[in-house]
Coordinates of C-alpha atoms in Angstrom, one line a residue:
M1 CA 8.7 -11.2 18.8
E2 CA 11.5 -13.0 16.9
V3 CA 12.4 -10.9 13.8
D4 CA 13.7 -12.2 10.5
C5 CA 13.5 -10.8 7.0
I6 CA 13.5 -11.6 3.3
P7 CA 14.4 -9.2 0.5
F8 CA 11.3 -7.6 -1.1
K9 CA 12.3 -8.8 -4.6
E10 CA 12.5 -12.4 -3.4
T11 CA 8.9 -12.4 -2.2
G12 CA 7.4 -12.3 -5.7
Y13 CA 4.7 -9.8 -4.5
F14 CA 6.3 -6.5 -5.4
S15 CA 6.5 -5.0 -8.9
K16 CA 9.7 -4.5 -10.9
L17 CA 9.3 -0.7 -10.5
I18 CA 9.3 -0.9 -6.7
C19 CA 12.1 -3.4 -6.6
D20 CA 14.2 -1.1 -8.9
Y21 CA 13.3 1.8 -6.7
L22 CA 14.5 0.0 -3.6
D23 CA 17.8 -0.9 -5.5
Q24 CA 18.1 2.9 -6.3
D25 CA 18.3 2.1 -10.0
N26 CA 19.9 5.0 -11.9
G27 CA 17.1 5.1 -14.4
L28 CA 14.6 6.1 -11.6
K29 CA 16.6 8.8 -10.0
P30 CA 15.0 11.7 -12.0
F31 CA 11.6 10.6 -10.6
Y32 CA 12.2 11.2 -6.9
N33 CA 13.9 13.8 -4.8
R34 CA 16.0 12.0 -2.2
F35 CA 16.1 8.3 -1.4
P36 CA 14.9 7.7 2.2
L37 CA 18.2 7.0 3.9
A38 CA 18.8 8.4 7.4
E39 CA 21.6 10.6 6.2
N40 CA 19.5 12.2 3.5
F41 CA 16.9 13.8 5.8
K42 CA 19.2 16.7 6.8
E43 CA 18.9 18.2 3.3
Q44 CA 15.2 17.4 3.0
I45 CA 14.6 19.3 6.3
E46 CA 16.5 22.3 5.0
E47 CA 14.6 22.3 1.7
K48 CA 11.2 21.9 3.2
K49 CA 11.9 24.5 5.9
A50 CA 12.8 27.1 3.2
N51 CA 9.8 26.2 1.1
Y52 CA 7.0 25.9 3.6
P53 CA 5.3 29.2 4.4
A54 CA 5.1 30.1 8.2
A55 CA 1.6 31.3 7.7
H56 CA 0.5 27.8 6.8
R57 CA 1.5 26.5 10.3
K58 CA -1.0 28.7 12.1
V59 CA -3.8 27.7 9.7
L60 CA -2.9 24.0 10.2
V61 CA -2.7 24.1 14.0
E62 CA -6.1 25.9 14.2
A63 CA -7.7 23.5 11.8
L64 CA -6.4 20.5 13.8
K65 CA -7.7 21.9 17.1
K66 CA -11.2 22.2 15.5
Q67 CA -11.0 18.7 14.1
Y68 CA -10.2 17.2 17.4
K69 CA -12.9 19.1 19.3
G70 CA -15.0 16.6 21.3
F71 CA -12.4 13.9 21.2
E72 CA -10.2 12.7 24.0
V73 CA -6.7 13.7 23.0
S74 CA -3.5 12.2 24.6
E75 CA -1.0 14.7 26.0
T76 CA 1.6 13.5 23.4
T77 CA -0.8 14.2 20.5
E78 CA -1.8 17.5 21.9
N79 CA 1.9 18.5 22.2
N80 CA 2.5 17.4 18.7
I81 CA -0.3 19.5 17.3
A82 CA 0.9 22.6 19.2
S83 CA 4.5 21.9 18.0
L84 CA 3.4 22.3 14.4
A85 CA 3.4 26.0 14.9
N86 CA 7.2 25.8 15.4
E87 CA 9.4 26.2 12.3
N88 CA 11.6 23.3 13.5
T89 CA 8.7 20.8 13.5
F90 CA 8.1 18.5 10.5
T91 CA 5.7 15.7 9.7
I92 CA 6.0 12.1 8.5
I93 CA 2.8 11.1 6.8
T94 CA 0.9 8.1 5.7
G95 CA -2.6 8.0 4.2
H96 CA -5.4 5.4 4.1
Q97 CA -9.0 4.9 3.3
L98 CA -11.7 4.8 5.9
N99 CA -11.9 1.1 5.9
L100 CA -14.4 -0.5 8.3
F101 CA -12.6 -1.4 11.5
T102 CA -9.2 -0.6 9.8
G103 CA -9.8 -3.0 7.0
P104 CA -6.7 -5.1 6.1
L105 CA -3.8 -5.6 8.6
Y106 CA -1.4 -3.3 6.7
F107 CA -3.3 -0.3 8.0
L108 CA -1.4 -0.9 11.3
Y109 CA 1.9 -1.4 9.5
K110 CA 1.5 2.0 7.7
I111 CA 1.0 3.9 10.9
V112 CA 3.6 1.9 12.9
S113 CA 6.2 2.7 10.1
T114 CA 5.2 6.4 10.3
I115 CA 5.5 6.6 14.1
N116 CA 8.8 4.7 14.2
L117 CA 10.3 6.9 11.5
A118 CA 9.4 10.0 13.5
K119 CA 11.2 8.5 16.5
E120 CA 14.3 7.5 14.5
L121 CA 14.5 11.1 13.1
K122 CA 14.2 12.6 16.6
N123 CA 17.2 10.5 17.7
S124 CA 19.3 11.7 14.7
H125 CA 18.1 15.3 14.7
P126 CA 17.5 16.2 18.3
N127 CA 17.1 19.9 17.6
A128 CA 14.0 19.3 15.4
H129 CA 10.7 17.7 16.2
F130 CA 8.9 15.1 14.0
V131 CA 5.1 14.4 14.1
P132 CA 3.6 11.2 12.7
V133 CA 0.5 11.9 10.7
Y134 CA -2.3 9.7 9.4
W135 CA -4.2 11.4 6.5
M136 CA -7.8 10.1 6.4
A137 CA -9.1 9.7 2.9
T138 CA -12.4 11.2 3.9
E139 CA -13.3 12.4 0.4
D140 CA -13.0 9.1 -1.4
H141 CA -16.2 7.8 -2.9
D142 CA -15.3 4.1 -3.5
F143 CA -17.6 2.7 -0.7
D144 CA -17.4 -0.9 -2.0
E145 CA -13.6 -0.8 -1.3
I146 CA -14.0 0.1 2.4
N147 CA -17.3 -1.4 3.6
Y148 CA -16.0 -4.7 4.9
F149 CA -13.2 -6.6 6.6
N150 CA -12.2 -10.3 6.9
L151 CA -12.3 -12.2 10.1
H152 CA -11.6 -16.0 10.4
G153 CA -12.1 -16.2 6.6
K154 CA -15.5 -14.6 6.8
K155 CA -16.5 -11.2 5.2
I156 CA -18.0 -8.8 7.7
Q157 CA -19.8 -6.3 5.5
W158 CA -21.7 -3.1 5.9
N159 CA -24.5 -3.1 3.4
R160 CA -26.1 0.2 2.5
S161 CA -26.4 2.5 -0.5
A162 CA -23.8 5.3 -0.6
S163 CA -22.9 8.3 -2.7
G164 CA -20.6 11.3 -2.3
A165 CA -17.6 11.4 0.0
V166 CA -17.4 8.4 2.3
G167 CA -16.4 10.4 5.3
A168 CA -19.7 12.2 5.5
L169 CA -21.6 8.9 5.5
S170 CA -23.9 8.3 8.5
T171 CA -22.9 5.3 10.7
E172 CA -26.5 4.3 10.9
G173 CA -26.8 0.6 10.3
L174 CA -23.5 -0.4 11.8
D175 CA -25.3 -1.8 14.8
A176 CA -26.3 -4.7 12.5
V177 CA -22.7 -5.2 11.6
F178 CA -21.9 -5.3 15.3
E179 CA -24.5 -8.1 15.7
L180 CA -22.6 -10.1 13.1
L181 CA -19.2 -9.3 14.5
S182 CA -19.9 -10.0 18.2
P183 CA -20.4 -13.8 18.0
E184 CA -17.5 -14.2 15.6
L185 CA -15.2 -12.5 18.1
G186 CA -16.2 -14.9 20.9
N187 CA -16.3 -14.2 24.7
T188 CA -12.7 -13.9 25.8
G189 CA -11.3 -10.8 27.5
N190 CA -9.6 -9.7 24.3
A191 CA -12.8 -10.1 22.4
A192 CA -14.6 -7.9 24.9
E193 CA -12.0 -5.1 24.3
L194 CA -12.5 -5.4 20.5
K195 CA -16.3 -5.2 20.9
K196 CA -16.0 -2.1 23.1
L197 CA -13.6 -0.5 20.6
F198 CA -16.1 -1.2 17.7
K199 CA -19.1 0.1 19.7
N200 CA -17.3 3.2 20.9
A201 CA -16.1 4.0 17.4
Y202 CA -19.0 3.2 15.2
L203 CA -22.1 3.2 17.4
E204 CA -21.2 6.4 19.4
H205 CA -20.2 8.6 16.4
S206 CA -22.5 9.9 13.7
T207 CA -20.2 9.9 10.7
L208 CA -17.6 7.6 9.3
T209 CA -14.9 10.3 9.6
D210 CA -15.5 10.7 13.3
A211 CA -15.7 7.0 13.8
T212 CA -12.4 6.5 12.0
R213 CA -10.7 9.3 13.9
Y214 CA -11.9 7.8 17.2
L215 CA -10.6 4.3 16.2
A216 CA -7.1 5.5 15.0
N217 CA -6.8 7.7 18.0
A218 CA -7.7 4.9 20.4
L219 CA -5.1 2.6 18.8
F220 CA -2.3 5.1 18.3
G221 CA -3.1 8.3 20.3
S222 CA -0.7 7.3 23.1
E223 CA 2.1 7.4 20.5
G224 CA 1.3 11.0 19.5
L225 CA -0.3 10.2 16.1
V226 CA -2.0 13.3 14.6
I227 CA -5.0 12.5 12.4
V228 CA -5.7 15.0 9.5
D229 CA -9.0 15.4 7.7
G230 CA -8.4 17.2 4.4
D231 CA -12.1 17.9 4.0
D232 CA -11.6 21.3 5.7
A233 CA -12.4 24.7 4.3
A234 CA -9.5 26.5 6.0
L235 CA -7.0 23.9 4.8
K236 CA -8.4 23.9 1.3
K237 CA -8.1 27.7 1.1
L238 CA -4.3 27.1 1.0
L239 CA -4.7 24.9 -2.0
V240 CA -6.6 27.5 -4.1
P241 CA -3.6 28.9 -6.2
H242 CA -2.6 25.3 -7.1
A243 CA -6.1 24.3 -7.9
E244 CA -6.3 27.2 -10.3
K245 CA -3.3 26.0 -12.2
D246 CA -4.8 22.6 -12.5
I247 CA -8.3 23.6 -13.5
F248 CA -7.5 26.5 -15.8
E249 CA -4.0 25.8 -17.0
H250 CA -4.0 21.9 -16.9
V251 CA -0.4 21.9 -15.5
P252 CA -0.5 18.4 -13.9
F253 CA -2.1 16.9 -17.0
H254 CA 0.8 18.1 -19.2
T255 CA 3.7 17.5 -16.8
I256 CA 2.5 14.1 -15.5
S257 CA 1.8 12.8 -19.0
E258 CA 5.4 13.7 -19.9
S259 CA 6.7 12.0 -16.8
I260 CA 4.7 8.8 -17.6
A261 CA 6.2 8.8 -21.1
E262 CA 9.7 9.2 -19.7
L263 CA 9.1 6.5 -17.0
S264 CA 8.0 4.1 -19.7
K265 CA 11.3 4.6 -21.5
V266 CA 13.2 3.4 -18.4
S267 CA 11.5 0.0 -18.6
V268 CA 8.6 -1.4 -20.6
D269 CA 7.8 -3.5 -17.5
Y270 CA 6.7 -0.5 -15.5
S271 CA 2.9 -0.4 -15.3
I272 CA 1.3 3.0 -15.0
Q273 CA -0.7 3.5 -11.8
V274 CA -2.7 6.6 -12.5
N275 CA -3.3 8.8 -15.5
P276 CA -3.9 12.5 -15.0
R277 CA -7.1 14.2 -16.2
E278 CA -7.2 17.6 -17.7
I279 CA -8.9 18.6 -14.5
N280 CA -8.1 16.7 -11.3
Y281 CA -10.8 17.9 -9.0
F282 CA -14.3 16.8 -8.1
Y283 CA -17.1 19.1 -7.1
L284 CA -18.2 18.2 -3.6
K285 CA -21.5 19.3 -2.2
D286 CA -24.6 17.8 -0.3
G287 CA -23.7 14.2 -0.8
L288 CA -22.4 14.8 -4.3
R289 CA -18.8 14.2 -5.5
E290 CA -18.5 14.3 -9.3
R291 CA -15.8 15.2 -11.7
I292 CA -15.4 18.7 -13.1
I293 CA -14.9 18.6 -16.9
K294 CA -14.6 21.3 -19.5
N295 CA -17.3 21.3 -22.0
H296 CA -17.9 23.8 -24.9
G297 CA -16.0 26.6 -23.0
K298 CA -17.8 26.0 -19.8
F299 CA -17.1 23.8 -16.7
H300 CA -19.6 21.0 -16.2
V301 CA -20.1 18.8 -13.1
F302 CA -20.4 15.3 -14.5
N303 CA -23.7 13.5 -14.1
T304 CA -25.5 16.7 -13.0
E305 CA -27.0 19.9 -14.5
I306 CA -24.4 22.1 -12.8
N307 CA -22.4 24.3 -15.1
F308 CA -20.0 27.2 -14.5
T309 CA -18.5 29.8 -16.8
P310 CA -14.7 30.2 -16.1
E311 CA -15.4 33.4 -14.1
E312 CA -18.1 31.7 -12.1
L313 CA -15.9 28.7 -11.3
R314 CA -13.0 30.8 -10.2
T315 CA -15.3 32.7 -7.9
E316 CA -16.8 29.5 -6.5
L317 CA -13.2 28.2 -5.9
H318 CA -12.3 31.3 -3.9
Q319 CA -15.5 31.6 -2.0
H320 CA -16.1 27.9 -1.3
P321 CA -12.8 26.0 -1.5
E322 CA -14.3 23.2 0.5
R323 CA -16.4 22.3 -2.5
F324 CA -13.4 21.3 -4.5
S325 CA -12.1 17.8 -3.8
P326 CA -8.7 16.7 -5.2
N327 CA -8.5 13.3 -7.0
V328 CA -5.6 10.8 -6.6
V329 CA -3.3 13.1 -8.6
A330 CA -4.0 16.3 -6.8
R331 CA -4.3 14.9 -3.3
P332 CA -0.6 14.3 -2.9
L333 CA 0.1 17.9 -3.7
Y334 CA -2.6 19.0 -1.3
Q335 CA -0.9 17.1 1.5
E336 CA 2.5 18.6 0.8
V337 CA 1.0 22.2 0.6
I338 CA -0.7 22.1 4.0
L339 CA 1.9 20.0 6.0
P340 CA 5.6 20.7 6.7
N341 CA 6.2 17.2 5.5
L342 CA 9.4 15.4 4.8
C343 CA 8.4 11.9 3.8
Y344 CA 5.4 10.0 2.6
I345 CA 5.1 6.3 3.6
G346 CA 3.0 4.1 1.5
G347 CA 2.6 0.7 -0.2
G348 CA 4.0 -0.4 -3.5
G349 CA 1.0 0.8 -5.5
E350 CA 1.1 4.2 -3.8
L351 CA 4.8 4.8 -4.3
A352 CA 4.4 3.8 -8.0
Y353 CA 2.0 6.7 -8.7
W354 CA 4.0 9.1 -6.5
L355 CA 7.0 8.4 -8.8
E356 CA 4.9 10.0 -11.7
L357 CA 4.5 13.3 -9.8
K358 CA 7.9 14.9 -9.2
S359 CA 8.0 17.2 -12.2
Y360 CA 4.4 18.3 -11.4
F361 CA 5.5 19.3 -7.9
G362 CA 8.4 21.2 -9.5
K363 CA 6.0 23.1 -11.8
M364 CA 3.8 24.0 -8.8
G365 CA 6.8 25.1 -6.6
V366 CA 6.2 22.5 -3.9
T367 CA 8.9 20.4 -2.3
F368 CA 8.7 16.8 -3.3
P369 CA 8.8 14.5 -0.3
M370 CA 11.0 11.5 0.2
L371 CA 9.1 8.2 -0.5
L372 CA 9.5 5.3 1.8
L373 CA 8.0 1.8 1.3
R374 CA 6.0 0.9 4.4
N375 CA 6.9 -2.1 6.5
S376 CA 5.4 -5.3 5.3
A377 CA 5.2 -8.3 7.6
L378 CA 4.2 -11.9 7.9
I379 CA 3.2 -12.9 11.5
I380 CA 3.7 -16.5 12.4
T381 CA 2.4 -18.1 15.7
E382 CA 4.5 -20.5 17.7
K383 CA 2.1 -23.3 16.7
Q384 CA 2.6 -22.5 13.0
S385 CA 6.4 -22.3 13.5
K386 CA 6.4 -25.8 14.9
K387 CA 4.4 -27.0 11.8
L388 CA 7.0 -25.5 9.5
E389 CA 9.8 -27.1 11.4
K390 CA 8.1 -30.5 11.3
L391 CA 7.6 -30.2 7.6
D392 CA 11.2 -29.0 7.1
L393 CA 9.9 -25.8 5.4
K394 CA 11.7 -22.5 5.3
V395 CA 9.5 -19.4 5.5
S396 CA 10.9 -18.2 2.2
H397 CA 9.4 -21.3 0.5
L398 CA 5.9 -20.1 1.5
F399 CA 6.2 -17.1 -0.8
L400 CA 6.3 -19.3 -3.9
K401 CA 3.2 -19.7 -6.0
Q402 CA 1.5 -22.9 -4.7
H403 CA 2.2 -25.2 -7.7
R404 CA 5.9 -24.2 -7.6
F405 CA 6.0 -24.5 -3.8
I406 CA 4.6 -28.1 -4.0
N407 CA 6.9 -29.2 -6.9
K408 CA 10.0 -27.8 -5.2
K409 CA 9.3 -29.5 -1.9
I410 CA 8.3 -32.9 -3.5
R411 CA 11.6 -32.8 -5.3
D412 CA 13.4 -32.0 -2.1
I413 CA 11.8 -34.7 0.1
S414 CA 11.5 -37.5 -2.5
N415 CA 13.7 -40.6 -2.0
I416 CA 14.2 -40.8 -5.8
D417 CA 15.7 -38.2 -8.1
I418 CA 12.9 -36.4 -10.1
D419 CA 15.4 -34.1 -11.8
F420 CA 16.1 -35.3 -15.3
S421 CA 18.7 -32.6 -16.0
P422 CA 21.6 -35.2 -16.3
Q423 CA 19.6 -37.2 -18.8
K424 CA 18.8 -34.0 -20.8
E425 CA 22.5 -33.0 -20.8
L426 CA 23.5 -36.5 -22.0
L427 CA 20.9 -36.3 -24.8
E428 CA 22.2 -32.9 -25.8
E429 CA 25.7 -34.3 -26.0
Q430 CA 24.5 -37.2 -28.2
F431 CA 22.8 -34.7 -30.6
R432 CA 25.9 -32.5 -30.7
H433 CA 27.7 -35.5 -32.4
L434 CA 24.7 -35.9 -34.8
Y435 CA 24.9 -32.2 -35.7
E436 CA 28.6 -32.8 -36.5
L437 CA 27.6 -35.6 -38.9
T438 CA 25.2 -33.3 -40.7
E439 CA 28.1 -31.0 -41.5
Q440 CA 29.7 -33.9 -43.4
T441 CA 26.6 -35.1 -45.2
D442 CA 23.5 -33.7 -46.9
K443 CA 22.2 -30.6 -45.2
S444 CA 18.7 -31.9 -45.6
F445 CA 19.6 -34.3 -42.7
L446 CA 19.7 -31.3 -40.3
G447 CA 16.0 -30.9 -40.1
A448 CA 15.4 -34.5 -39.2
V449 CA 18.0 -34.3 -36.5
K450 CA 16.5 -31.2 -35.0
A451 CA 13.0 -32.7 -35.1
Q452 CA 14.2 -35.9 -33.3
E453 CA 16.0 -33.8 -30.6
V454 CA 12.8 -31.8 -29.9
K455 CA 10.7 -35.0 -29.7
Q456 CA 13.1 -36.8 -27.3
K457 CA 13.4 -33.7 -25.0
K458 CA 9.6 -33.5 -24.9
G459 CA 9.5 -37.1 -24.0
L460 CA 11.9 -36.6 -21.1
D461 CA 9.8 -33.6 -19.9
A462 CA 6.7 -35.7 -20.0
L463 CA 8.3 -38.5 -18.1
E464 CA 9.6 -36.1 -15.5
K465 CA 6.1 -34.6 -15.0
R466 CA 4.5 -38.0 -14.7
L467 CA 7.1 -39.1 -12.1
L468 CA 6.5 -35.9 -10.2
K469 CA 2.8 -36.5 -10.3
A470 CA 3.2 -40.0 -9.1
Q471 CA 5.3 -38.8 -6.2
K472 CA 2.7 -36.2 -5.3
R473 CA 0.1 -39.0 -5.0
K474 CA 2.5 -41.1 -2.9
L475 CA 3.3 -38.1 -0.6
K476 CA -0.3 -36.9 -0.6
D477 CA -0.5 -36.4 3.2
H478 CA 2.6 -34.4 3.2
V479 CA 1.3 -32.2 0.3
I480 CA -1.9 -31.6 2.2
R481 CA -0.1 -30.5 5.3
M482 CA 2.2 -28.2 3.3
T483 CA -0.7 -26.5 1.4
D484 CA -2.7 -26.2 4.6
I485 CA 0.1 -24.2 6.4
Q486 CA 0.7 -22.1 3.3
N487 CA -3.0 -21.3 3.0
E488 CA -3.1 -20.4 6.7
L489 CA -0.3 -17.9 6.3
F490 CA -1.2 -16.7 2.8
P491 CA -5.0 -16.6 2.8
N492 CA -6.7 -16.5 -0.6
K493 CA -3.1 -17.0 -2.0
S494 CA -2.3 -13.5 -1.1
L495 CA -0.1 -11.7 1.5
Q496 CA -1.5 -12.1 5.0
E497 CA -1.4 -8.3 5.5
R498 CA -3.8 -7.8 2.6
Q499 CA -6.4 -10.3 3.9
L500 CA -6.5 -10.4 7.7
N501 CA -8.0 -7.7 9.9
F502 CA -6.0 -6.7 13.0
S503 CA -8.8 -8.1 15.3
E504 CA -7.7 -11.7 14.4
L505 CA -4.3 -11.0 15.9
Y506 CA -5.7 -8.9 18.7
L507 CA -7.8 -11.9 19.8
E508 CA -4.5 -13.8 20.3
M509 CA -2.1 -11.0 21.5
G510 CA -4.5 -8.5 23.0
S511 CA -3.1 -5.0 23.9
S512 CA 0.5 -6.2 23.4
L513 CA -0.1 -6.3 19.6
I514 CA 0.7 -2.7 18.7
P515 CA 3.6 -2.3 21.2
S516 CA 5.1 -5.5 19.7
L517 CA 4.8 -4.1 16.2
L518 CA 6.3 -0.8 17.3
E519 CA 9.2 -2.6 18.8
S520 CA 9.8 -5.0 15.9
L521 CA 9.3 -3.0 12.7
N522 CA 12.2 -1.0 11.5
P523 CA 11.2 1.7 8.9
F524 CA 14.7 1.6 7.4
S525 CA 14.8 -2.2 7.1
G526 CA 14.5 -2.3 3.3
D527 CA 13.3 -5.9 3.6
F528 CA 10.0 -7.8 4.1
T529 CA 9.7 -8.7 7.8
I530 CA 8.9 -12.1 9.3
L531 CA 7.6 -11.9 12.9
K532 CA 7.3 -15.0 15.1
Y533 CA 5.5 -14.9 18.5

């Protein structure tokens, strides 16, 4: 693949908070531990090593061996799991929902970023070992967010009723989805591989958790990816002391609320991603996942008749930690408690809420990980590249909102000058002389001059817009071809990676897709990547 890039801030698709973070703005430094530069990992390794209990390693390794039971495991993954018992082994982690057939394309970019960072660190720290980890969000309950993917502009959807944690959902009914998917994929060799992958994942496994583990393992197992399911009693037992501080002392509620207030002082343009609750845990049992709330001195499971006294809830937590499910605030802490982790890799929205959490980690005595923005990419085929060349379009132009994109290019290619800036400057010069006259005459004349200036400037703006509109009509065919290629590469006027499913690219590239991404995406790039093949 041919690799090019564009700064994230120039894409227009990333928030001011994330752009400021990438620029290492001084105002944000209190909200993260170390910026993810290669040279900063040495200190992060030392801090995590000193702050991660050796006993946790044994629990982690045993839990992972149980989770992988019945799955075909690559030698690389098996070695990575075993290595987690060693004090010089650390993880690089990304997390994602259990989206049907991986969901949007950026699922691949997250994991590729994670694998590549682990490789980069091994090169610079040969005496340590680094394991790429995918954390499955098995306890999420937002089924409507994960029950579909897009292929060729069509929505392939799994329709069923659902409640509780999505990971426990039965895969029953996904045979009907396969019947929809199969003709859409076609009959090529690459299509046959995709059909086999879908069938083996979703029609040969009984739960969405197992299906997703199979799928991610099939795609990335050869690279040593380790897949973690946090819905595990042994792992949650390690979280109990921290859950107590949340449920009974409301530590995250107070500390994160303070952090949000401080973050808002840095810039009014920073939008808050998550707000902490007084209790950041759900009660999880028998298809139920509902919030725990405090009510009249007791603890109540929302939307149920379940109530606990403080003593009863504490006993329940110690005896059945698997029944306590962390929310979006508590889950990051859970990951860092059970894993010897150095860095979390996520999208802009994820990093935005992680930046709210550092003081909370400090109060809990848990090392705050480095935060790395995952790779983002736009993949362009050779045919699309030729279209861009023919239209004399730069890839950077395509990131503009469509009306700005069209207006800019019409101005560029028009054989007449549509920019009335010189006329506006001349007009301003004329009015400067009139304002000088007002100084020598009655001040009441000033208002009339100002009104006339506004009127004439508006007139010029109107004429410029009419001329631009006329040129658009004249160059209609060119406008259509421009918008067609932009719509191809930015479906639904959104980033390609947020709309396309990997299967669309796999149909074209086959098994070379993931190796090409692994070769082309640099986790330390710091820019949005353009890939041409």
